[in-house]
Structures are given as C-alpha cells and as structure tokens.
mmCIF file of C-alpha atoms in Angstrom:
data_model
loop_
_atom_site.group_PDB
_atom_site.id
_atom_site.type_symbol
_atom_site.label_atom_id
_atom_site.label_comp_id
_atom_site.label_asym_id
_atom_site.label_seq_id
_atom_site.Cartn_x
_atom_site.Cartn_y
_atom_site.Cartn_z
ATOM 1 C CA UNK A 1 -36.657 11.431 -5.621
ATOM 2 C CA UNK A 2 -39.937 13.412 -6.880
ATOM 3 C CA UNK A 3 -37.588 15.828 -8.181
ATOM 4 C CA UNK A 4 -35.546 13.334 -10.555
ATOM 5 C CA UNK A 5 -38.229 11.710 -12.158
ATOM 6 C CA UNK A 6 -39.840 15.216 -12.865
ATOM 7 C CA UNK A 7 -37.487 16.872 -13.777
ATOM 8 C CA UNK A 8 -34.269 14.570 -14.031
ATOM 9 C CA UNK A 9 -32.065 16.664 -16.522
ATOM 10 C CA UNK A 10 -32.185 19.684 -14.896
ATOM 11 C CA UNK A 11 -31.833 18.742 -11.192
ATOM 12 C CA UNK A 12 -30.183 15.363 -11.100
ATOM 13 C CA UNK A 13 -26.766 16.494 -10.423
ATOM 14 C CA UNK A 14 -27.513 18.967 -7.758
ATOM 15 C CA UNK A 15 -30.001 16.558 -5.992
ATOM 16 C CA UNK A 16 -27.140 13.821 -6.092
ATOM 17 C CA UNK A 17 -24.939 16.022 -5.318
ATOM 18 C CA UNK A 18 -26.416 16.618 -1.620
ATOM 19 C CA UNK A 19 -27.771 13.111 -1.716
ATOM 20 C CA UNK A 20 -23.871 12.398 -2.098
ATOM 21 C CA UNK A 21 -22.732 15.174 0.979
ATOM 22 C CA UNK A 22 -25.366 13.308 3.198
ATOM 23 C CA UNK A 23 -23.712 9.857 1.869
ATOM 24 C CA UNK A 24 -20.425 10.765 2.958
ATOM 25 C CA UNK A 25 -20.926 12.568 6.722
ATOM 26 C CA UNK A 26 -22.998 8.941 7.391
ATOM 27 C CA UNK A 27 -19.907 7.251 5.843
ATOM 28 C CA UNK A 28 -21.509 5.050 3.527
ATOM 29 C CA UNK A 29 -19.157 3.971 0.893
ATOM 30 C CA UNK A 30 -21.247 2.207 -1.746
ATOM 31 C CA UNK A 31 -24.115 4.657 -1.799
ATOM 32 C CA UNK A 32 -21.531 7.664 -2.111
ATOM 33 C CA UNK A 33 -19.743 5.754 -4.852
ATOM 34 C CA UNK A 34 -23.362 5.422 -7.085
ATOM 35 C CA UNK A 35 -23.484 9.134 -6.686
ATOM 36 C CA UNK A 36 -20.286 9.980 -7.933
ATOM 37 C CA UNK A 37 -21.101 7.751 -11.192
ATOM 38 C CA UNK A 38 -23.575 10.403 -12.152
ATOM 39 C CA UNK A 39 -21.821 14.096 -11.084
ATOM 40 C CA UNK A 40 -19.619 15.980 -13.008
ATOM 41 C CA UNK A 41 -16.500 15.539 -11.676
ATOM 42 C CA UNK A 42 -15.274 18.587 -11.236
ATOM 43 C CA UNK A 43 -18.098 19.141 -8.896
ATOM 44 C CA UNK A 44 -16.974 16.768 -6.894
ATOM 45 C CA UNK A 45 -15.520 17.914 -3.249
ATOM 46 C CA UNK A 46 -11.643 16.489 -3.062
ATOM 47 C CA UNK A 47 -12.302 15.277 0.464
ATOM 48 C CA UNK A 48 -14.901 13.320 -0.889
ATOM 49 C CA UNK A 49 -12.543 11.600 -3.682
ATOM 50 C CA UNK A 50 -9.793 11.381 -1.513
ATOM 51 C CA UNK A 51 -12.089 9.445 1.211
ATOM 52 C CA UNK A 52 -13.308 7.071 -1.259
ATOM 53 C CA UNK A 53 -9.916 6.375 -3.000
ATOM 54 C CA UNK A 54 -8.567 5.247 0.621
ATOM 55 C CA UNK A 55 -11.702 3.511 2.122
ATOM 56 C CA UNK A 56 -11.857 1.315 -0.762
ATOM 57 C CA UNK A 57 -7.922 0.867 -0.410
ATOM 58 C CA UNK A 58 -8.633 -0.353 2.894
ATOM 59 C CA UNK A 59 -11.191 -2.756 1.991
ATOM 60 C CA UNK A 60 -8.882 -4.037 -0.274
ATOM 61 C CA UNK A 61 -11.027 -3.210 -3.232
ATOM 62 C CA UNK A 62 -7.721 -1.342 -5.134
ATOM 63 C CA UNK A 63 -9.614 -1.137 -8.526
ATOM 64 C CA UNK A 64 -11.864 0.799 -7.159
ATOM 65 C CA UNK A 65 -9.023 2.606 -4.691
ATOM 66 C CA UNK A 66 -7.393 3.815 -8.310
ATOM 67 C CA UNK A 67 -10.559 4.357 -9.865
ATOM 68 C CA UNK A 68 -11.211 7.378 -7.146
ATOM 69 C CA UNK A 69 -7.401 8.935 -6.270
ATOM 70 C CA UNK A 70 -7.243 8.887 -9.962
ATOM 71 C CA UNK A 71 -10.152 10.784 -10.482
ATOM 72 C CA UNK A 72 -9.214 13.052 -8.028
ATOM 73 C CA UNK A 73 -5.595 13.453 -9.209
ATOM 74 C CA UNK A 74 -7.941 14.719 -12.544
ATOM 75 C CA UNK A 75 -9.861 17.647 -10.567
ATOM 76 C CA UNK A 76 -7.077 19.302 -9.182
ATOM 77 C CA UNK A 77 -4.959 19.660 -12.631
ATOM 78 C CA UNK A 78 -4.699 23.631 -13.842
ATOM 79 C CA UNK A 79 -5.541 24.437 -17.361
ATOM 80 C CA UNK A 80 -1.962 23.839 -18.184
ATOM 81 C CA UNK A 81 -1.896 19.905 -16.719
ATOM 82 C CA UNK A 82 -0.124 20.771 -13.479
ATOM 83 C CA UNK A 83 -1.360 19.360 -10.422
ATOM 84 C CA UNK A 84 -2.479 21.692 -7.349
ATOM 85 C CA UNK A 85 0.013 21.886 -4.398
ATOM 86 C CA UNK A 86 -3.564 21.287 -2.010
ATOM 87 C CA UNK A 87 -3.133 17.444 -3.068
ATOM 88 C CA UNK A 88 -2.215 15.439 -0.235
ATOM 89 C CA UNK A 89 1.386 13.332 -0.849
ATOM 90 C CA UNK A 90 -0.469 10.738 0.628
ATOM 91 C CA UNK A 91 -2.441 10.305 -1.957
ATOM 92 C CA UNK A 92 0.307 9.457 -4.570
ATOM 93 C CA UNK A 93 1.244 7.161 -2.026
ATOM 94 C CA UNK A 94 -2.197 5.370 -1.824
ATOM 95 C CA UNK A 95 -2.147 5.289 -5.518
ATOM 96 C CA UNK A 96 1.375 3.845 -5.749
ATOM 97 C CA UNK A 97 0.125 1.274 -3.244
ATOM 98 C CA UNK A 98 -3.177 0.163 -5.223
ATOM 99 C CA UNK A 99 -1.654 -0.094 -8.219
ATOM 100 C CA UNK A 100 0.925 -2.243 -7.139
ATOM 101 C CA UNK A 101 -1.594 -4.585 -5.683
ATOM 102 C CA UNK A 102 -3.113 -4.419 -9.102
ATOM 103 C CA UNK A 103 0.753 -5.508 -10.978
ATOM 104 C CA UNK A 104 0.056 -1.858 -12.684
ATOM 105 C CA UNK A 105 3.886 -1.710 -11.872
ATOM 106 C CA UNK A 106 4.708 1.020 -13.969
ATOM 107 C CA UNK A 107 2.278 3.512 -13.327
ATOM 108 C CA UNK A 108 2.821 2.224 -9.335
ATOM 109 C CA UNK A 109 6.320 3.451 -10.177
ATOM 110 C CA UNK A 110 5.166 6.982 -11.716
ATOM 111 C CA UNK A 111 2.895 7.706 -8.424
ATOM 112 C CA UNK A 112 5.647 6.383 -6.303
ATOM 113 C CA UNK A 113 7.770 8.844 -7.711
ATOM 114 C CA UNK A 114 5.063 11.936 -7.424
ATOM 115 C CA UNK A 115 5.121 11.251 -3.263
ATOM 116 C CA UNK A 116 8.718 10.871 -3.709
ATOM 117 C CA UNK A 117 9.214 14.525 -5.815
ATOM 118 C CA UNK A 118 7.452 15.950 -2.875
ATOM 119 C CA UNK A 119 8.291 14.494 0.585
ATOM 120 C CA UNK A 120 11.152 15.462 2.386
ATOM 121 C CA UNK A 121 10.870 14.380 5.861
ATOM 122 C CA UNK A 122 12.683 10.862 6.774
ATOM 123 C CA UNK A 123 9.883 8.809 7.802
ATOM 124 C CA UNK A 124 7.618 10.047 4.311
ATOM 125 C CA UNK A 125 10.551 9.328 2.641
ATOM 126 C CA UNK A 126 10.988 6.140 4.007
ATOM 127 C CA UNK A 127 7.746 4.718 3.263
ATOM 128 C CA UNK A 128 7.748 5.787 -0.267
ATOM 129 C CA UNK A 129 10.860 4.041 -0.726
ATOM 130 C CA UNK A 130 10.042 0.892 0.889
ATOM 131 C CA UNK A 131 6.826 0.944 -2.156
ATOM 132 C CA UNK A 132 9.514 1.574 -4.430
ATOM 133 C CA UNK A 133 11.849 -1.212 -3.359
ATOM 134 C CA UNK A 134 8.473 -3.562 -3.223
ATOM 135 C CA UNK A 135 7.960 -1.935 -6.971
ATOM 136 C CA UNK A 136 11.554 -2.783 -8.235
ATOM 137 C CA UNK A 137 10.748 -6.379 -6.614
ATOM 138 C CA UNK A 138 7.996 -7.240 -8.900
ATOM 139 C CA UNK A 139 10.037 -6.341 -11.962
ATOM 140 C CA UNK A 140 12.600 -8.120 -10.897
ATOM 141 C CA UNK A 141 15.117 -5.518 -10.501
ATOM 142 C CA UNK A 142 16.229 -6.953 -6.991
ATOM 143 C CA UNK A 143 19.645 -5.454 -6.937
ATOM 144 C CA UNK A 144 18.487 -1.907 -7.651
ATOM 145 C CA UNK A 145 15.091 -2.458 -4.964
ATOM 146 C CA UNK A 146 18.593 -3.797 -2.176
ATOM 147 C CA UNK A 147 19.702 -0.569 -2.309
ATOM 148 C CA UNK A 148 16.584 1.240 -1.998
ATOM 149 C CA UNK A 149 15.667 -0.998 1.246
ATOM 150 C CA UNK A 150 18.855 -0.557 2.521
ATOM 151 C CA UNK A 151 18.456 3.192 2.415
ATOM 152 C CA UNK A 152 14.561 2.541 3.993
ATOM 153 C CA UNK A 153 16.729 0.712 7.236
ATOM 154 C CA UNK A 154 18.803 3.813 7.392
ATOM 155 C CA UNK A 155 15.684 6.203 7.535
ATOM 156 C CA UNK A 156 13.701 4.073 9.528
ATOM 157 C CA UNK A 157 15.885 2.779 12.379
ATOM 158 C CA UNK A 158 13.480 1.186 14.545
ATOM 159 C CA UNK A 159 9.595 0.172 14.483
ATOM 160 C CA UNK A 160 7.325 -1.523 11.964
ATOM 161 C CA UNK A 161 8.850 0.127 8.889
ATOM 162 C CA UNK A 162 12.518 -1.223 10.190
ATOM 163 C CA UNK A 163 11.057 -4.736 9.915
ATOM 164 C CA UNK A 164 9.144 -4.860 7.025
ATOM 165 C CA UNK A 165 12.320 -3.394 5.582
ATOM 166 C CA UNK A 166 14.374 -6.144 7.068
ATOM 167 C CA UNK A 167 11.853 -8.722 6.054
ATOM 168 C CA UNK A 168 12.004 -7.221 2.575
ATOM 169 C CA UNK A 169 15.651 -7.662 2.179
ATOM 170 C CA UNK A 170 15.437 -11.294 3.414
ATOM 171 C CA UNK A 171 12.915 -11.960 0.694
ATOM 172 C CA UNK A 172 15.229 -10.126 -1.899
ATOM 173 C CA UNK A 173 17.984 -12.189 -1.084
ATOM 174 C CA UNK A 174 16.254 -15.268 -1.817
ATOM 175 C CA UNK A 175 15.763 -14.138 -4.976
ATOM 176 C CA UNK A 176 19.105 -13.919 -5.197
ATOM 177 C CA UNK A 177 19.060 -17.541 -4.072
ATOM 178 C CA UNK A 178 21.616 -16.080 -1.582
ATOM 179 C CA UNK A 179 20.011 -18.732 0.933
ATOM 180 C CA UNK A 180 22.780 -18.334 3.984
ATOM 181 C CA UNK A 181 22.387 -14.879 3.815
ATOM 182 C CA UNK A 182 18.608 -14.322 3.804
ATOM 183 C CA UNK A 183 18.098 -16.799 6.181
ATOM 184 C CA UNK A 184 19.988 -14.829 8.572
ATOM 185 C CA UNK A 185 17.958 -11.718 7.710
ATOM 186 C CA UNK A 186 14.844 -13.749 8.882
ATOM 187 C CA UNK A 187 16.398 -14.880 11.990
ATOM 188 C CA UNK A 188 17.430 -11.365 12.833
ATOM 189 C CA UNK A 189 13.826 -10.441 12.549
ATOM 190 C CA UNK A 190 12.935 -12.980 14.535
ATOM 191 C CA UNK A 191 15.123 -12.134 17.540
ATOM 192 C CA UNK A 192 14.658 -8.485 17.416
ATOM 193 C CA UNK A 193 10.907 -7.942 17.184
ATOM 194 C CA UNK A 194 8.443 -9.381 19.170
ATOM 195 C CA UNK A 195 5.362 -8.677 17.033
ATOM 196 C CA UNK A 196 3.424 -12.165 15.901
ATOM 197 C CA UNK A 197 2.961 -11.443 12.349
ATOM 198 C CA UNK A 198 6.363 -10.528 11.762
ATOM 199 C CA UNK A 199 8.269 -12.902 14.118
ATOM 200 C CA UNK A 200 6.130 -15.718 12.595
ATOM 201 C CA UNK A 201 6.992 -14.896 8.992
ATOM 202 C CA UNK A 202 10.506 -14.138 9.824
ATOM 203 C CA UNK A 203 10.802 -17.530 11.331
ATOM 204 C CA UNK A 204 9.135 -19.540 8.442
ATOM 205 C CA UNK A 205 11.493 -17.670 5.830
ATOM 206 C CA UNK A 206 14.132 -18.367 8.206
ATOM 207 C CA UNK A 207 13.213 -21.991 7.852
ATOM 208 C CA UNK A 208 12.884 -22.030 4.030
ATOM 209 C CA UNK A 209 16.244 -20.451 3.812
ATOM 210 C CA UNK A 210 18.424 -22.823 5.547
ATOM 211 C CA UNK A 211 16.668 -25.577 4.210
ATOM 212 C CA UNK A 212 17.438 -24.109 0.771
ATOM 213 C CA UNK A 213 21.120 -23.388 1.856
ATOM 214 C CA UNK A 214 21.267 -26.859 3.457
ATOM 215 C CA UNK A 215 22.164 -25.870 6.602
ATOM 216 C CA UNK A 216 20.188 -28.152 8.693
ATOM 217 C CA UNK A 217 21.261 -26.840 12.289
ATOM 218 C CA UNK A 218 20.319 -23.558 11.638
ATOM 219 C CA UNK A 219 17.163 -24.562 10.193
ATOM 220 C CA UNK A 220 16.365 -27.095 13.043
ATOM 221 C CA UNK A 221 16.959 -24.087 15.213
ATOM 222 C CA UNK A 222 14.631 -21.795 13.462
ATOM 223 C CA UNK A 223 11.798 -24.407 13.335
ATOM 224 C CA UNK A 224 12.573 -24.825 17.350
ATOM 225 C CA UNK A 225 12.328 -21.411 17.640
ATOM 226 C CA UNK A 226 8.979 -21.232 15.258
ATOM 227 C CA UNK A 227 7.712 -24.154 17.837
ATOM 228 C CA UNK A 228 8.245 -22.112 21.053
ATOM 229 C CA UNK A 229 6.929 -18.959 20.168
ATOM 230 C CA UNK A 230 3.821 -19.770 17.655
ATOM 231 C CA UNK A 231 2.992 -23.710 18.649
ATOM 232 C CA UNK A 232 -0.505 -23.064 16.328
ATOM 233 C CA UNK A 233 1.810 -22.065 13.394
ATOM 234 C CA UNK A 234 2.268 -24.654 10.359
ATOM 235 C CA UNK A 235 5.896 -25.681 9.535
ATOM 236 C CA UNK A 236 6.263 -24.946 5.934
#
C-alpha cells in the first residue's frame, strides 16, 4: 500500500496486479473484481476473467457474469477481430446464459450461436440448444424453439437435460394454449423422473393444464398425485 500512495502512477497496476493473483488463489470474488477495475485489461490472466464471469453467474449476479466473459471475449481477439481458438465454448455458453437472464435476447442468441459454431459432441450440443430453444421462448418464436427442444430430447435421451427438455416443451405448448397436450407432457415428467424439483413442477403444470383444458379427471388425478408425493407443496 506504501508503494501506491508513493508512487501510484508508476506501480499501481503491477502492485494490483499481484494484489489481484493473491485475490484469486484465496478465491475472493469481490476483492478480485476491485482489482480488475483498475488493470489494463489485456494484462489480465484469462483464467482469472473466465473465473469471475462464472462465479458471479453462479451467484446469480449475471450483470456482473457478462460484464467479465465479455471482457474476456475482448482479450483474446487478434489484431484482425477474430477470437483465439484457447477460449473455452463454455464460455459462450455462460454468456448466452447471463444474458438471457438479463432479456439481452439477442445478443443471448449471438453467444448461443458462438458455442453452437464450435461444439460438436451430442451432449455440448444439446445444452446449447436447449438455451436456444429457452431463447426462441422469450421472443415468442415457440414453434421454431419446438423444434429445437425436440432435437435437445433426441440428443439427450435420458437425465436432467431430457427433463428440462420435456418440461420445456410442456411449457411451450401452453403457449400454444394446446392445454390437453401440455398437460400430458407434465404428467409424463411426472411419472418418469423421480427428482423433487422436477416431479413437483411437472405436477403443478400438469394441474394448470387440465384445468385450462377442462379436463377435470385428469386434473383431479394430477393434484392426487401432487398430494402423495409432495404433501408440503401448494396447489396452484
């Protein structure tokens, strides 16, 4: 600290520089985050950038998510504007993710389309489609973001990914106001995967559907079902 009030312009960045290395091997987020405010970007390790970007995304602090995999997307363009092949695709993915949760819908789309240029295995491509279909949602392009989910099922078979995909399409066909058919998507859900946070939500859409479709047998059912399995959940 003796150093920067001494002699502040011509040792700042170097002194926050290793103030900023030390910041990030103890893992602490906020004081690594002043540091970067006040280095030269380029100077800036990736890893460093690339850390911040998707510790913030998982705080659910997506501004500042952007702000970072953003500025890193910056420090790895060539003199001619082309992006380095060491970027992680995971990064456009984070971005695509982050800027979705911030309705930046299309530059979401633009990123989502980066991870998707570069990907090839099924799973990668699967979750970069699943953004996209969540993408097309918001814009309310719902038949074009069916297609993509249904592609997303076909990729991932099983798992997680399968049932957000599934729950996906449910909440696509209500949009649709296709009410018979979505609620059957829920209830599929439902049956098939055991997991409380899905089977839960699948059973409440389930419920909202066949009310909307006025099918009151099948929605009796579903709120049995919702009753049995998750007696602390909230009938909607």
């Amino acid at each position: 600290m003796r150093v920067r009030s001494h002699e502040r312009a011509r040792y700042q960045e170097r002194a926050s520089l290793r103030i900023l290395l030390a910041d990030y091997y103890l893992k602490d987020v906020e004081s690594a985050s002043k540091e970067v405010a006040v280095i030269n970007s380029q100077n800036i390790p990736a890893e460093i950038l690339r850390w911040l970007g998707i510790e913030f995304f998982q705080r659910n602090r997506f501004a500042d998510a952007e702000h970072y995999l953003l500025l890193l997307q910056k420090t790895q363009l060539d003199s001619a504007g082309v992006e380095s092949a060491a970027i992680s695709p995971d990064i456009h993915l984070f971005l695509a993710r982050a800027q979705l949760k911030l309705r930046k819908y299309p530059a979401a789309l633009l990123s989502i389309e980066n991870y998707l240029g570069v990907v090839r295995d099924p799973v990668s491509r699967g979750r970069g489609l699943f953004v996209q279909a969540q993408i097309l949602k918001e814009q309310g392009k719902v038949d074009d973001a069916l297609k993509l989910i249904k592609e997303v099922q076909l990729l991932e078979p099983e798992g997680l990914e399968n049932a957000q995909a599934r729950l996906l399409e449910a909440d696509l066909q209500m949009l649709r106001q296709d009410y018979a058919n979505a609620g059957r998507d829920y209830m599929a859900v439902a049956l098939l995967y055991e997991d409380p946070q899905v089977a839960s939500r699948a059973l409440i859409g389930a419920i909202q559907s066949f009310r909307q479709a006025r099918n009151p047998s099948e929605e009796q059912r579903a709120i049995l079902q919702l009753k049995k399995r998750f007696p602390t959940e909230a009938l909607p």
